[in-house]
C-alpha atoms as an extended CHARMM CRD file, in Angstrom:
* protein
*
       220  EXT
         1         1  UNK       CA              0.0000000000        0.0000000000        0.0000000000  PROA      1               0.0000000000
         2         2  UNK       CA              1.2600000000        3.4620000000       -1.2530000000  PROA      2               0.0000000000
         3         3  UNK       CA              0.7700000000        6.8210000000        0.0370000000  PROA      3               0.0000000000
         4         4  UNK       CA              1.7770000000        9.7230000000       -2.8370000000  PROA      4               0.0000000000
         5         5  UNK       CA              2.7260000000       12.9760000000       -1.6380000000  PROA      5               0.0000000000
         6         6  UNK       CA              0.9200000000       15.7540000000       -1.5260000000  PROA      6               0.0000000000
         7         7  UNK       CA              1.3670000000       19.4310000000       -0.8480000000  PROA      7               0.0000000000
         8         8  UNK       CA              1.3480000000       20.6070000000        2.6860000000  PROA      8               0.0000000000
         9         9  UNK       CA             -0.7630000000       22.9710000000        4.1210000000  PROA      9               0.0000000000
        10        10  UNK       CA             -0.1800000000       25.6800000000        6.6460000000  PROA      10              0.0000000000
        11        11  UNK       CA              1.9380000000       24.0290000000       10.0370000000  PROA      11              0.0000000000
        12        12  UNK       CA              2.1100000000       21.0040000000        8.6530000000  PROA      12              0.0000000000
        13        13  UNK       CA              5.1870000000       22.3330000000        6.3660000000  PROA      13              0.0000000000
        14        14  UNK       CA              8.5020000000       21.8310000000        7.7250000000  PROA      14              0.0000000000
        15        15  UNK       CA             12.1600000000       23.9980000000        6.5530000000  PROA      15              0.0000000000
        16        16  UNK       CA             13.4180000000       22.3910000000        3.6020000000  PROA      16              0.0000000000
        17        17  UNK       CA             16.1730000000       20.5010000000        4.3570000000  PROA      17              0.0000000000
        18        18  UNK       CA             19.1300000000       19.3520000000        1.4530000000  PROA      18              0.0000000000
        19        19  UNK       CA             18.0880000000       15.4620000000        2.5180000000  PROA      19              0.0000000000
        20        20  UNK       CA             14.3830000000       15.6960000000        2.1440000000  PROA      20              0.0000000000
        21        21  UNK       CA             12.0090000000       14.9780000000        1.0590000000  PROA      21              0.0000000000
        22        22  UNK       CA             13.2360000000       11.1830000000        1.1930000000  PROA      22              0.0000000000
        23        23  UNK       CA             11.5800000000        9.0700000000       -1.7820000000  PROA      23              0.0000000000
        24        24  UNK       CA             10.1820000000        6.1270000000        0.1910000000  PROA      24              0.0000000000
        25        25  UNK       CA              9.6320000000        5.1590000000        3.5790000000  PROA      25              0.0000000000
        26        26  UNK       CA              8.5250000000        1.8500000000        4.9620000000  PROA      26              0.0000000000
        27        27  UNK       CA              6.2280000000        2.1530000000        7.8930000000  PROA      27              0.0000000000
        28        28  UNK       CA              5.8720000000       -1.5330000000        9.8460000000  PROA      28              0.0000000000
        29        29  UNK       CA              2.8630000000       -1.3080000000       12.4080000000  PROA      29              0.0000000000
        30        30  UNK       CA             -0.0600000000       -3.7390000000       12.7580000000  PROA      30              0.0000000000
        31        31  UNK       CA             -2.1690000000       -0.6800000000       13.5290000000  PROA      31              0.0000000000
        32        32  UNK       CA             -3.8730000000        0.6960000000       10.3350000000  PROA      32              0.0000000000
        33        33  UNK       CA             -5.3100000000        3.8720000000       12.2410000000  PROA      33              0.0000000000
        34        34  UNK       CA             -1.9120000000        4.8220000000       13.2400000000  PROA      34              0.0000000000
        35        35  UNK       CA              0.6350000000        3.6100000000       10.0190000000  PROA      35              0.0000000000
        36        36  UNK       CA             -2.1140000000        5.3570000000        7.5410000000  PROA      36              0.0000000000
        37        37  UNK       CA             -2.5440000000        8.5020000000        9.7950000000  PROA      37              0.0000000000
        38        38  UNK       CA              1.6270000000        8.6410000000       10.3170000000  PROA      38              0.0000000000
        39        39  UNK       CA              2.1550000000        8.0830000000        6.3750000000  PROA      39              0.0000000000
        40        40  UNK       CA             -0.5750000000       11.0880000000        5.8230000000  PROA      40              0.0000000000
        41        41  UNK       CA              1.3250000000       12.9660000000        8.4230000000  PROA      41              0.0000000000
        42        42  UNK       CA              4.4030000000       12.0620000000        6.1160000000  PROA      42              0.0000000000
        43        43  UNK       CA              3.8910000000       12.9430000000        2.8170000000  PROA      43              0.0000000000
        44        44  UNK       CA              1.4010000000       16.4660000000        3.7490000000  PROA      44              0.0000000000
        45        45  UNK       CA              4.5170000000       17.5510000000        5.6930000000  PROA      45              0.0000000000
        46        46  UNK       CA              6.9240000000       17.1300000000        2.4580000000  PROA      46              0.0000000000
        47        47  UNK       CA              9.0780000000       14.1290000000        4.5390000000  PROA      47              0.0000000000
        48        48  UNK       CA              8.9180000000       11.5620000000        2.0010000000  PROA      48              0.0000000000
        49        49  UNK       CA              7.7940000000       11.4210000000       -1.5910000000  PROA      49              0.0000000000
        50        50  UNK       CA              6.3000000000        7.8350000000       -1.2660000000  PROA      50              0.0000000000
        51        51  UNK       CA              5.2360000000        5.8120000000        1.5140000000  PROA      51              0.0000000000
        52        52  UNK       CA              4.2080000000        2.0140000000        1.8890000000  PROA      52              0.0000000000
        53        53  UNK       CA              2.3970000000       -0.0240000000        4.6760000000  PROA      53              0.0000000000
        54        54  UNK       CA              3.1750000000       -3.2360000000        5.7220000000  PROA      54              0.0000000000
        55        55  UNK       CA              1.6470000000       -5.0600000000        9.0750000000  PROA      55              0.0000000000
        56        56  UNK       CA              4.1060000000       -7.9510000000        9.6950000000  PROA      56              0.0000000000
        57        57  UNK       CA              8.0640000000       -8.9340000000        9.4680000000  PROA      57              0.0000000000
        58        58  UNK       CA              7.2390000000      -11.1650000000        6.5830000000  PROA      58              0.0000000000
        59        59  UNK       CA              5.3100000000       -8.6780000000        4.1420000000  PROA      59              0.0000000000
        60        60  UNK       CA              7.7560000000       -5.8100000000        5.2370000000  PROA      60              0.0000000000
        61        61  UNK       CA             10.8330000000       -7.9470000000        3.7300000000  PROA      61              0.0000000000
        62        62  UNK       CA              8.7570000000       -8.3330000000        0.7480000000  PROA      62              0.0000000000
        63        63  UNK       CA              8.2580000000       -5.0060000000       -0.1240000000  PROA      63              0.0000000000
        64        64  UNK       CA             11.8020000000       -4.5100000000        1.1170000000  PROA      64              0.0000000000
        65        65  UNK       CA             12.6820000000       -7.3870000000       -1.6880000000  PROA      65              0.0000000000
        66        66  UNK       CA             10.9340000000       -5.1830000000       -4.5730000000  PROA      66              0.0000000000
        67        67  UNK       CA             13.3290000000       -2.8780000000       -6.8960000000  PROA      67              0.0000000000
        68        68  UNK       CA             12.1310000000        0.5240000000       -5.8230000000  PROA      68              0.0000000000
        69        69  UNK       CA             14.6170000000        1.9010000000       -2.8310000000  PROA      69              0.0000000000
        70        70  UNK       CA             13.4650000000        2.5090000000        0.7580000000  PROA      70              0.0000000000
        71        71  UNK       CA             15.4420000000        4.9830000000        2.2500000000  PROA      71              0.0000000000
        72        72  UNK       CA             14.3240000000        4.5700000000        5.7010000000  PROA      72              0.0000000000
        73        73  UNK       CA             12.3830000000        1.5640000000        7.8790000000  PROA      73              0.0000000000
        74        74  UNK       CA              9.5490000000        2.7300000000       10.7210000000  PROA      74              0.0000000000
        75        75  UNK       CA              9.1300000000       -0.2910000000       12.6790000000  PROA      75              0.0000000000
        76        76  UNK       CA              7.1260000000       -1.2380000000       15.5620000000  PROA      76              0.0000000000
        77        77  UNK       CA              8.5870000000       -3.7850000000       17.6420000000  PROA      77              0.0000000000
        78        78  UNK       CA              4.9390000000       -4.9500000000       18.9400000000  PROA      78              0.0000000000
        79        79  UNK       CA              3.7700000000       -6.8010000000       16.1010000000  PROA      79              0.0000000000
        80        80  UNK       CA              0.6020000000       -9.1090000000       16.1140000000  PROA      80              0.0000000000
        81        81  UNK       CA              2.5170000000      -12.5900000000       16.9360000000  PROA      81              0.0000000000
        82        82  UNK       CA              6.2570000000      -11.4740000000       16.4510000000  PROA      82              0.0000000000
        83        83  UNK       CA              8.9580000000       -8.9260000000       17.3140000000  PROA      83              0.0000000000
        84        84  UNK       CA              9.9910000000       -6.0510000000       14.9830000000  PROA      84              0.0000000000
        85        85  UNK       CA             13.0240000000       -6.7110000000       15.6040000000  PROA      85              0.0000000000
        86        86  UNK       CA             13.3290000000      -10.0230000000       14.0460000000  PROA      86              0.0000000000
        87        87  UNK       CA             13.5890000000       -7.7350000000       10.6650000000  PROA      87              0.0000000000
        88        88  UNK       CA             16.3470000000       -5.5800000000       11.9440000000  PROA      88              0.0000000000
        89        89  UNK       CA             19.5490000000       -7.7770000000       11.1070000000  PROA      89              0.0000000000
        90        90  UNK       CA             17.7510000000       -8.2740000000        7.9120000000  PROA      90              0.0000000000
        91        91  UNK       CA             18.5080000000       -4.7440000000        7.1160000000  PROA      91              0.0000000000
        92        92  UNK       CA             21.6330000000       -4.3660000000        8.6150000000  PROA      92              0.0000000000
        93        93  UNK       CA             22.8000000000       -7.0800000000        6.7060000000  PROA      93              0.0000000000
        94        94  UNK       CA             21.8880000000       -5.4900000000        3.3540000000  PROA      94              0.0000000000
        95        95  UNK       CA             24.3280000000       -3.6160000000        0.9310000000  PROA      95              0.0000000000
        96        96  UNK       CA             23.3740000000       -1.0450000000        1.4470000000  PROA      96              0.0000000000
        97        97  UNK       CA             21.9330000000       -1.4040000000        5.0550000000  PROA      97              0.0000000000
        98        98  UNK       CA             18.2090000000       -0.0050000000        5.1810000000  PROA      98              0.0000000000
        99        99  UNK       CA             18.2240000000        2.8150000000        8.0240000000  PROA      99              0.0000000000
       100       100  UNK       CA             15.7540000000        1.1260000000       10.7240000000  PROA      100             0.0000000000
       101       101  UNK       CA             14.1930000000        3.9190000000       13.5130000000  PROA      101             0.0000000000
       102       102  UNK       CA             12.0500000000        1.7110000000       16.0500000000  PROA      102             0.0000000000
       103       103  UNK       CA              8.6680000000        3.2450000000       16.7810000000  PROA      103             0.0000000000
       104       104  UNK       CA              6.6480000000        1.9610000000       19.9550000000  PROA      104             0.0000000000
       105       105  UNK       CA              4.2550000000        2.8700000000       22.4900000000  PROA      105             0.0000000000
       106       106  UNK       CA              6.8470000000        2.1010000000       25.3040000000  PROA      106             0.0000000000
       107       107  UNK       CA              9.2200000000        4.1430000000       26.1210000000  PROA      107             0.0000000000
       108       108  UNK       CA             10.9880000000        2.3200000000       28.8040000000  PROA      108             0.0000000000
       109       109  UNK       CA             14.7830000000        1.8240000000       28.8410000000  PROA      109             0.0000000000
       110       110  UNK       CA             14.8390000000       -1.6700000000       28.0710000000  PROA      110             0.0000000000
       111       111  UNK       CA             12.7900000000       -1.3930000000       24.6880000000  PROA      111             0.0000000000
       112       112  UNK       CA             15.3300000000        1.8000000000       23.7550000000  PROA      112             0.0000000000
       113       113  UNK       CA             18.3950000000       -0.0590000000       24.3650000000  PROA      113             0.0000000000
       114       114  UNK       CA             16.6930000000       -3.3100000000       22.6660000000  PROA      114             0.0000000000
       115       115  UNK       CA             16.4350000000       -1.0690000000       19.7250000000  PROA      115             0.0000000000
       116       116  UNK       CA             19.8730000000        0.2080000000       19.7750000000  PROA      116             0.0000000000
       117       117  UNK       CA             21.3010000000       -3.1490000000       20.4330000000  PROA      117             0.0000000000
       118       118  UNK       CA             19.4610000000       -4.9600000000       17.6330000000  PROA      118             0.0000000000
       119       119  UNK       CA             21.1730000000       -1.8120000000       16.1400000000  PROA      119             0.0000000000
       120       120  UNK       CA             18.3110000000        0.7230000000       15.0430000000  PROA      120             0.0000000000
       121       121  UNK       CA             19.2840000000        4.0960000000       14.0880000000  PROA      121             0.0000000000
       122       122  UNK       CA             16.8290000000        5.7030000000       16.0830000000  PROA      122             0.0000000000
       123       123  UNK       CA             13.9140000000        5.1410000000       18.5710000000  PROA      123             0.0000000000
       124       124  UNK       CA             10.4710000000        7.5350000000       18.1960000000  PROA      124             0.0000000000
       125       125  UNK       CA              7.6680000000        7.1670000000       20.3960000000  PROA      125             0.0000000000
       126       126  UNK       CA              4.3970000000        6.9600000000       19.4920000000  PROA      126             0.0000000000
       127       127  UNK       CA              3.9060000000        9.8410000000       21.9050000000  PROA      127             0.0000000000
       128       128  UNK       CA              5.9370000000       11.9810000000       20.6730000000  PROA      128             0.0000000000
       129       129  UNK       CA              4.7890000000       15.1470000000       19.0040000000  PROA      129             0.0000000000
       130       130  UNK       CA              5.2000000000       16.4670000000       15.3130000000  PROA      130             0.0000000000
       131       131  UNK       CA              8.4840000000       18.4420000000       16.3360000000  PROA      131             0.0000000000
       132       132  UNK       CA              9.8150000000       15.2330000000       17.1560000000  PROA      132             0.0000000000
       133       133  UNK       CA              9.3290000000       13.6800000000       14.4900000000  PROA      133             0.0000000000
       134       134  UNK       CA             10.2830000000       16.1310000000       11.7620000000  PROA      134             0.0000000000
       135       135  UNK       CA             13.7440000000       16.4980000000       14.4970000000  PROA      135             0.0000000000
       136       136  UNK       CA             14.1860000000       12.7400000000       13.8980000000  PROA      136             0.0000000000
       137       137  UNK       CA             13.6830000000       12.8440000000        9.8860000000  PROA      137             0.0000000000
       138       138  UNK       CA             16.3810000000       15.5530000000        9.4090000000  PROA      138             0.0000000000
       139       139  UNK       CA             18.4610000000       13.9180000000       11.6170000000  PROA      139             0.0000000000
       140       140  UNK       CA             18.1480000000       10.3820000000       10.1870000000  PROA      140             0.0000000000
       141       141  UNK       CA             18.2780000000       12.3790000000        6.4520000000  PROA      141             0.0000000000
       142       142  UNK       CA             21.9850000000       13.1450000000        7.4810000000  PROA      142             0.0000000000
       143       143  UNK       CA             23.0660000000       10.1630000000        8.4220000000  PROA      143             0.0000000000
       144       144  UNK       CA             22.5950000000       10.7580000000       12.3280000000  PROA      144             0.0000000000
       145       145  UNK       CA             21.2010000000        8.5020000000       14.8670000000  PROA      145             0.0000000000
       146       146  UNK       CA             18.3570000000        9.7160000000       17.0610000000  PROA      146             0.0000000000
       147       147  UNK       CA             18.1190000000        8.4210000000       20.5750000000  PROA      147             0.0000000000
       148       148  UNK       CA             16.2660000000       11.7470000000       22.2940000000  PROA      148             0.0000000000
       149       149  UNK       CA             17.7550000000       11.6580000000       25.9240000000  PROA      149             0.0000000000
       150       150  UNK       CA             18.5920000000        7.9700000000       26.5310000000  PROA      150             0.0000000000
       151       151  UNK       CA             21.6280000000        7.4120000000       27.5250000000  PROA      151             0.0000000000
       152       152  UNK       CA             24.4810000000        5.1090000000       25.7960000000  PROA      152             0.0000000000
       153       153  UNK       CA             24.1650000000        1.2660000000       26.7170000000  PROA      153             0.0000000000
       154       154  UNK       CA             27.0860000000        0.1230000000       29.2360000000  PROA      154             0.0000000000
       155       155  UNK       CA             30.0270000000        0.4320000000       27.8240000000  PROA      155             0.0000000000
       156       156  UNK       CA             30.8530000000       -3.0590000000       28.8590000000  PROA      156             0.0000000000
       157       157  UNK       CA             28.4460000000       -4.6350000000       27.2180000000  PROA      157             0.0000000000
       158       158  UNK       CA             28.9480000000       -4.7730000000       23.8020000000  PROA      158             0.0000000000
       159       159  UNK       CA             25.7720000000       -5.3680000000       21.0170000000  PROA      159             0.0000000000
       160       160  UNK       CA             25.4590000000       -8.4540000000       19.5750000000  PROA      160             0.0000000000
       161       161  UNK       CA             25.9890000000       -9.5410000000       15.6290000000  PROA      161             0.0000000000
       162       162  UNK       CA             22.4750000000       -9.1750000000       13.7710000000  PROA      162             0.0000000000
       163       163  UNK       CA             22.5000000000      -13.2980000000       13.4990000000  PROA      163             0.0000000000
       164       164  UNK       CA             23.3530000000      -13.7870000000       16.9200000000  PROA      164             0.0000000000
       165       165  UNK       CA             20.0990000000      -11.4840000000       17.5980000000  PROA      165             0.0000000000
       166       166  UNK       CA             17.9150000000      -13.6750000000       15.4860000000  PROA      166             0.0000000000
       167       167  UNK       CA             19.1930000000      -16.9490000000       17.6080000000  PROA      167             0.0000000000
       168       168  UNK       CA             18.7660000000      -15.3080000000       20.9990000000  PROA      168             0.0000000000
       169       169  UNK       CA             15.1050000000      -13.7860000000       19.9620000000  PROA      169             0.0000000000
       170       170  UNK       CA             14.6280000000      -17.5970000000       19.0740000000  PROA      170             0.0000000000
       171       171  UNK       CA             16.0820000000      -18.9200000000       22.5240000000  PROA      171             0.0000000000
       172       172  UNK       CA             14.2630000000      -16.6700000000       24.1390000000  PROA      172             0.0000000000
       173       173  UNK       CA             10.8980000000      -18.0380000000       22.6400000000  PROA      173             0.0000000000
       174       174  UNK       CA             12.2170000000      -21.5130000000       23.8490000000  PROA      174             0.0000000000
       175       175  UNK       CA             13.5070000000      -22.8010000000       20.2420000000  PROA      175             0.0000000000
       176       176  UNK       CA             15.7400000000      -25.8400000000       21.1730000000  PROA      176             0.0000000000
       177       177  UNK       CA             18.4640000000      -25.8290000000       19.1340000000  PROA      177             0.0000000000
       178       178  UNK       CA             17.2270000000      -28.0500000000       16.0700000000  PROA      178             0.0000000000
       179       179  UNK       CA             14.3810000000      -25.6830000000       15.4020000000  PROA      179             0.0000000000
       180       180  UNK       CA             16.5120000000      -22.6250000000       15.4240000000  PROA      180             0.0000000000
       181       181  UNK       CA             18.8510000000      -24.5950000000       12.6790000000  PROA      181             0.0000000000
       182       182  UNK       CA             15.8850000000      -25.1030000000       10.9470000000  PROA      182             0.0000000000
       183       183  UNK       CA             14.5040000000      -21.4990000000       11.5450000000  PROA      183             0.0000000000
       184       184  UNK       CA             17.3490000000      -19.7220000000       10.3300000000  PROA      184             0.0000000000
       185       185  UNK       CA             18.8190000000      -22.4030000000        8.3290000000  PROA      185             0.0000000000
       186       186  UNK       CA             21.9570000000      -22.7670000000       10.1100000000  PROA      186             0.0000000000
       187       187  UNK       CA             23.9940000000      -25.8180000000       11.2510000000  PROA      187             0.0000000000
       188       188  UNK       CA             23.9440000000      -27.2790000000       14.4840000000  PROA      188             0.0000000000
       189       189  UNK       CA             27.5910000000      -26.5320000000       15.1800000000  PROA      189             0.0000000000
       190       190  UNK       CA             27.3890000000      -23.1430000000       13.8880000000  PROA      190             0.0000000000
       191       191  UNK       CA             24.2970000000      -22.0530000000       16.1320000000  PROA      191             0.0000000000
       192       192  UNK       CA             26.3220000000      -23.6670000000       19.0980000000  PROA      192             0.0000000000
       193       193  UNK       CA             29.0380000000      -21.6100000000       18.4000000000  PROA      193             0.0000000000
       194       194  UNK       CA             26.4930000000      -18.1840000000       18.7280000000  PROA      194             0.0000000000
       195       195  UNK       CA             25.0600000000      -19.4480000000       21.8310000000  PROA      195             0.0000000000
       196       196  UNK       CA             28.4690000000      -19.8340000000       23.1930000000  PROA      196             0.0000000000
       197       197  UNK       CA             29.5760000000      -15.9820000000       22.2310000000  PROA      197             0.0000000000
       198       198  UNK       CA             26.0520000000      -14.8210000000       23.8010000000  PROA      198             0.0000000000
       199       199  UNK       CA             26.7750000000      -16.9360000000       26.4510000000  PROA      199             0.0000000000
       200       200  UNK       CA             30.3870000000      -15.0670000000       27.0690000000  PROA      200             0.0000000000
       201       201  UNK       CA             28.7200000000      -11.6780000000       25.8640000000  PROA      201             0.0000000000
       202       202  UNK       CA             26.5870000000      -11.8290000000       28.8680000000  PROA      202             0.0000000000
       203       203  UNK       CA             28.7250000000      -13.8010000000       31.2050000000  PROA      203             0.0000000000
       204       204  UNK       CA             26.0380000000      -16.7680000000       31.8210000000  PROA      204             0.0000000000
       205       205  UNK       CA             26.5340000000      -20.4660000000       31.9550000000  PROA      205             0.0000000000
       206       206  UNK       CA             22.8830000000      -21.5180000000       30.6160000000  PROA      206             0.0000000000
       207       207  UNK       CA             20.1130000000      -20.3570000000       28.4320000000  PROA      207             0.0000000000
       208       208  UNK       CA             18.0200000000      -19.8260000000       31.3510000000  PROA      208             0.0000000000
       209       209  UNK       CA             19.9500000000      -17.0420000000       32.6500000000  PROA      209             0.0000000000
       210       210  UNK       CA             20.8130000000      -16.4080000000       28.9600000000  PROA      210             0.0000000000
       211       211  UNK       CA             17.5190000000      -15.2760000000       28.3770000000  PROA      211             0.0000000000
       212       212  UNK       CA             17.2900000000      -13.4250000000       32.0710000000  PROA      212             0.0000000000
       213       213  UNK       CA             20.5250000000      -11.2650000000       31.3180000000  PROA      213             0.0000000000
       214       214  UNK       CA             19.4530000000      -10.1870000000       27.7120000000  PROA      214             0.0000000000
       215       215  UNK       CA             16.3240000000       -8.9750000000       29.4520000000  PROA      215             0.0000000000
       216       216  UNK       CA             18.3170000000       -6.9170000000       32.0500000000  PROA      216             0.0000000000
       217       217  UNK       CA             20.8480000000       -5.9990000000       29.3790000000  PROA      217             0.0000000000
       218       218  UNK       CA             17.8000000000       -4.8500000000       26.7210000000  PROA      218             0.0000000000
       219       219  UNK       CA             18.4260000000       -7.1290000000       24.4430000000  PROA      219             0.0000000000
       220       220  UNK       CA             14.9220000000       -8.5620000000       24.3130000000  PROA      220             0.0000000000
């Protein structure tokens, strides 16, 4: 689904900036209310030229798939049935990697440094106000990262590889290891060896406390 722009009207215009208008943004939220109100927003403020909906991981890589470029990713990470972040080291790991800013109704510490860890370029939430967001969209435009206020994670701990994500969003859902293989069509020795550098990432000796620490850590 496609949004075209259109021209803006009265305080809905914004300064024009050398990065913008960007030509199309992906917008990942299960909520049609809010994605087709946000891509309005968009467009009427002269953001992006284009914008397209998509309400789950699988449809958003499709569109991501297609030959037209996104220059940026919206994501919610409270899908219907799944994380947003499970798409996150699928952009990462493009050439080039697809700019991801996490959007979400919490705004809690461990969902920002979830974000940043999974390695988002920016976290909005859906609070925030129109000033905000146009901030965020220039920022982003330059090639900045937008974390409003939240401090850096601990220096000490240091983010995870986008595949080693995937396997400990899996772990965490209480994949044994033969269904992660098969999930993210690894071997069985090669998704031991992740679980063994998450393991000495977080300083645990189990996937019990795996999972615990990467909670406390905010990496789920």
């Amino acid at each position: 689904m496609s949004h075209p722009s259109s021209e803006a009207s009265g305080g809905d215009h914004v300064r024009p900036d050398p990065g913008l208008p960007l030509r199309r943004v992906l917008i990942v939220d299960d909520h049609p209310l809010f994605s087709q109100g946000l891509a309005g927003l968009l467009t009427q403020a002269l953001l992006v030229a284009s914008v397209d909906l998509a309400d789950s991981v699988d449809q958003a890589a499709a569109l991501l798939a297609a030959p037209n470029k996104v220059d940026l990713v919206l994501l919610d990470v409270s899908l219907q049935g799944e994380t947003g972040l499970m798409l996150l080291p699928r952009m990462i790991a493009r050439e080039p990697p697809v700019p991801v800013v996490v959007i979400s109704s919490s705004e809690d510490e461990t969902t920002v440094r979830a974000a940043r860890a999974a390695g988002a370029r920016g976290f909005l939430p859906k609070s925030a106000g129109r000033t905000a967001l146009f901030s965020m969209f220039r920022t982003i435009s330059r090639g900045g990262e937008y974390f409003p206020g939240r401090p850096q994670p601990a220096a000490q701990v240091q983010p995870l590889t986008p595949r080693q994500m995937e396997v400990l969003s899996l772990l965490a859902q209480g994949f044994p290891n033969k269904r992660i293989c098969q999930s993210l069509n690894l071997t069985e020795h090669t998704v031991k060896t992740h679980l063994k550098a998450i393991f000495a990432h977080l300083g645990v000796h189990n996937r019990t406390e795996c999972v615990s620490q990467a909670r406390q850590v905010g990496w789920l």
